[in-house]
mmCIF file of C-alpha atoms in Angstrom:
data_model
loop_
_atom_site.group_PDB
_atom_site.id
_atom_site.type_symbol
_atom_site.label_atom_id
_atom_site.label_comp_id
_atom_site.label_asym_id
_atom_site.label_seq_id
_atom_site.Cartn_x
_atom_site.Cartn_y
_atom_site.Cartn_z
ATOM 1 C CA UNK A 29 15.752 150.570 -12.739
ATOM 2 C CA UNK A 30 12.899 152.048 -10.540
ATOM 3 C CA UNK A 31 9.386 152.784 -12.438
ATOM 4 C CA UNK A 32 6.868 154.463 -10.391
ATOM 5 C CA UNK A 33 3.049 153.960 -11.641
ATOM 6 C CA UNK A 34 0.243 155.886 -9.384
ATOM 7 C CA UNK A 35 0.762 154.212 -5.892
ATOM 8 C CA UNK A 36 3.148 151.359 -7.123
ATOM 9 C CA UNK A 37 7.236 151.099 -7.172
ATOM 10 C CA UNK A 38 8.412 148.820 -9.581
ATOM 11 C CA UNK A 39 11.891 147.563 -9.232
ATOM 12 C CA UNK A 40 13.025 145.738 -12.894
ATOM 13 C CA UNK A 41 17.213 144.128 -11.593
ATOM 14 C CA UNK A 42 19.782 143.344 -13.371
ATOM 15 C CA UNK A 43 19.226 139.763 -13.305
ATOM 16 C CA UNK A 44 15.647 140.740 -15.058
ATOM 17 C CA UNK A 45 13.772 139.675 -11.993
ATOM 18 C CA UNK A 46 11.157 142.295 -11.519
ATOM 19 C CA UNK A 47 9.507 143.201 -8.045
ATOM 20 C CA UNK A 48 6.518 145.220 -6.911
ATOM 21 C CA UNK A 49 5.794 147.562 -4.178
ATOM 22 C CA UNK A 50 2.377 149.013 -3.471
ATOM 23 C CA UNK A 51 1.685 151.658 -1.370
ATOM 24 C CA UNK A 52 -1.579 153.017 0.059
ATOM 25 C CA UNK A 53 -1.461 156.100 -1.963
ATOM 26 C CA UNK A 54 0.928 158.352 -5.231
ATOM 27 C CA UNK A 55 1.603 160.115 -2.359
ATOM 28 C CA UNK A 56 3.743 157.125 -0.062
ATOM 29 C CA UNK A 57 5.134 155.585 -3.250
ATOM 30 C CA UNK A 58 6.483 159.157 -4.205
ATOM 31 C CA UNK A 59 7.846 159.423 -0.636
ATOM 32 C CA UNK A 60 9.798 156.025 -0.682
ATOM 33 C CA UNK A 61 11.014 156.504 -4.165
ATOM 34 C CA UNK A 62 12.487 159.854 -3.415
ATOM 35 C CA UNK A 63 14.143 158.102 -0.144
ATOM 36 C CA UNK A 64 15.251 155.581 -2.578
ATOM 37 C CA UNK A 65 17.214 158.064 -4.512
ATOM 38 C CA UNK A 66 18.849 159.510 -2.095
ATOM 39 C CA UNK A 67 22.382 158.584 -1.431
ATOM 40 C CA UNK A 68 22.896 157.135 1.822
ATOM 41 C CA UNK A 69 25.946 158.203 3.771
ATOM 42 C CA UNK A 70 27.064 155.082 5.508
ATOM 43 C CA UNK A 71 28.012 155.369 9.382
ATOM 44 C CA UNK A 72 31.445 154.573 8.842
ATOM 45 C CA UNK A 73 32.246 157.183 6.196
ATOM 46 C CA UNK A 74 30.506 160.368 8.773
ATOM 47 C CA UNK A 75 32.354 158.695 11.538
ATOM 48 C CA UNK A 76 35.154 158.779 9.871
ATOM 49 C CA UNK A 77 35.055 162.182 8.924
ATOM 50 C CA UNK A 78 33.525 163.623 12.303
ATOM 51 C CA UNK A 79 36.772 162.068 13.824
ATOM 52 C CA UNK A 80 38.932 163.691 11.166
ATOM 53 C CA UNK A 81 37.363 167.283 11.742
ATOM 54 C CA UNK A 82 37.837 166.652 15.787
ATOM 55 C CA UNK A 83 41.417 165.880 15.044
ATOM 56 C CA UNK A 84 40.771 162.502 16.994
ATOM 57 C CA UNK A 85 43.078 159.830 16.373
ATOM 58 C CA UNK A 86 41.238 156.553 17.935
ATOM 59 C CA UNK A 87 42.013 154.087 15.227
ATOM 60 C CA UNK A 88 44.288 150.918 16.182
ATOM 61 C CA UNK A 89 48.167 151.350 14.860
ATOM 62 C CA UNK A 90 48.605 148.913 11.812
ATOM 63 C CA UNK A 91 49.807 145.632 12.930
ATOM 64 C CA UNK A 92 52.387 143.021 11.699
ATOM 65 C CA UNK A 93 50.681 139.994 9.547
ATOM 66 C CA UNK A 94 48.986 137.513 11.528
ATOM 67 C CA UNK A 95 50.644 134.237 10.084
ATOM 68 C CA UNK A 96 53.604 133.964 7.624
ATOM 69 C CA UNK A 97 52.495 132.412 4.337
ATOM 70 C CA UNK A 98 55.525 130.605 3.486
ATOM 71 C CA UNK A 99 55.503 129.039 7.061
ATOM 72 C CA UNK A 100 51.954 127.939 6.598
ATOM 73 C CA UNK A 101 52.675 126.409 3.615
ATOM 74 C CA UNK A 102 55.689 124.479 4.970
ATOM 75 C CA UNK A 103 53.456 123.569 7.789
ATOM 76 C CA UNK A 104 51.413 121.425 5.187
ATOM 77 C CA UNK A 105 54.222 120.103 3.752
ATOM 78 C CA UNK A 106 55.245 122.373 0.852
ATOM 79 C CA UNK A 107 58.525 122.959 1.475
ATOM 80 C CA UNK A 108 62.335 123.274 -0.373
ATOM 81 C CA UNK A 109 64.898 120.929 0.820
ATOM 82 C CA UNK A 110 69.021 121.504 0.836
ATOM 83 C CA UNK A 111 69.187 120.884 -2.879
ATOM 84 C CA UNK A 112 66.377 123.521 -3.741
ATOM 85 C CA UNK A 113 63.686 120.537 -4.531
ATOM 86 C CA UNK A 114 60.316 120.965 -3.701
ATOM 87 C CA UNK A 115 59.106 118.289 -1.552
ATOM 88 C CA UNK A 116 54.965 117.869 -3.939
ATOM 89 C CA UNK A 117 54.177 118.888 -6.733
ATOM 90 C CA UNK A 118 53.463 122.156 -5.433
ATOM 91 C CA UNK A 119 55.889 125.477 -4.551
ATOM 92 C CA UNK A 120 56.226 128.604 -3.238
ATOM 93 C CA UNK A 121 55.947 131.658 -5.335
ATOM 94 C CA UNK A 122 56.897 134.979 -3.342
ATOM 95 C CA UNK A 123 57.098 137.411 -6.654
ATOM 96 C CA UNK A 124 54.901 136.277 -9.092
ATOM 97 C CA UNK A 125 52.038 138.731 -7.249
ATOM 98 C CA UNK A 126 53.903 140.612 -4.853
ATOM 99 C CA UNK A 127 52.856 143.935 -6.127
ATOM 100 C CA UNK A 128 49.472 142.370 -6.985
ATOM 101 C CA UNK A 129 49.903 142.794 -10.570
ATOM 102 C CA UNK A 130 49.312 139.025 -11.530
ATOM 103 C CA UNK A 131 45.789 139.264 -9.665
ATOM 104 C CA UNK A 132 44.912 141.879 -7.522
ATOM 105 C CA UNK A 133 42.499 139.510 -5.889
ATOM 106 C CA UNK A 134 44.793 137.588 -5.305
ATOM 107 C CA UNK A 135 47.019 137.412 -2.152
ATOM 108 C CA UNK A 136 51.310 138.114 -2.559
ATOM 109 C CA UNK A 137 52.512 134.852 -1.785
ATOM 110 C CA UNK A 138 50.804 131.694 -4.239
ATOM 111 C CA UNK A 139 51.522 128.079 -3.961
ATOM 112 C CA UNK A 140 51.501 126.795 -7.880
ATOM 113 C CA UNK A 141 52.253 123.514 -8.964
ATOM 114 C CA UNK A 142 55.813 122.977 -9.660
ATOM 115 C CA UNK A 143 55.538 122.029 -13.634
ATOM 116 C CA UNK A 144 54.312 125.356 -13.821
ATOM 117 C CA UNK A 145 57.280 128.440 -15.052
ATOM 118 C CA UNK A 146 56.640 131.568 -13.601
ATOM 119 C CA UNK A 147 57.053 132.924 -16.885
ATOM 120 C CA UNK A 148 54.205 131.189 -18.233
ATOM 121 C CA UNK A 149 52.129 131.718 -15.219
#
């Protein structure tokens, strides 16, 4: 929260840390607390939309994935052999998160250890 008193801007957060701002006069703190309030419009949201009203189409094309998860992963050495057995005690999971359900933070393709059931996961 922001508390003004006479030619002072008080700013209390959220992790109850409080900090002070003086100003020379009511008249400066009112100034910078009513720039405070305002909304800023971040540079890449007018770009964006100054692009979309000049019917400009500048942005890159969406590109394939950089790396392959699963290859990565094999690279370190967790991998599936003839038989289907994992080669640590860690493996490959390509549908426990691919629609991001499980986690959305989380990214599609998870190495879990192998004791672990999807099911339970």
């Amino acid at each position: 929260t922001i508390r003004g008193v006479l030619n002072q801007l008080q700013f209390a957060l959220k992790d109850g840390r409080v900090f002070s701002c003086t100003f020379r006069n009511a008249l400066d703190a009112d100034i910078a607390l009513r720039k405070i309030e305002e909304p800023i419009a971040p540079f890449a949201f007018s770009y964006f939309e100054a692009l979309a009203e000049a019917g400009s189409n500048v942005h890159r094309p969406v590109r394939q994935a950089i790396f392959d998860p699963v290859e990565e992963f094999n690279r370190m050495g967790i991998s599936q052999d003839a038989d289907g057995q994992w080669s640590c005690s860690w493996r490959i999971d390509t549908i426990l998160n691919s629609d991001f359900s499980f986690c959305r933070s989380y990214p599609q393709v998870l190495c879990v250890p192998t004791a672990a059931d999807t099911e339970v996961l």
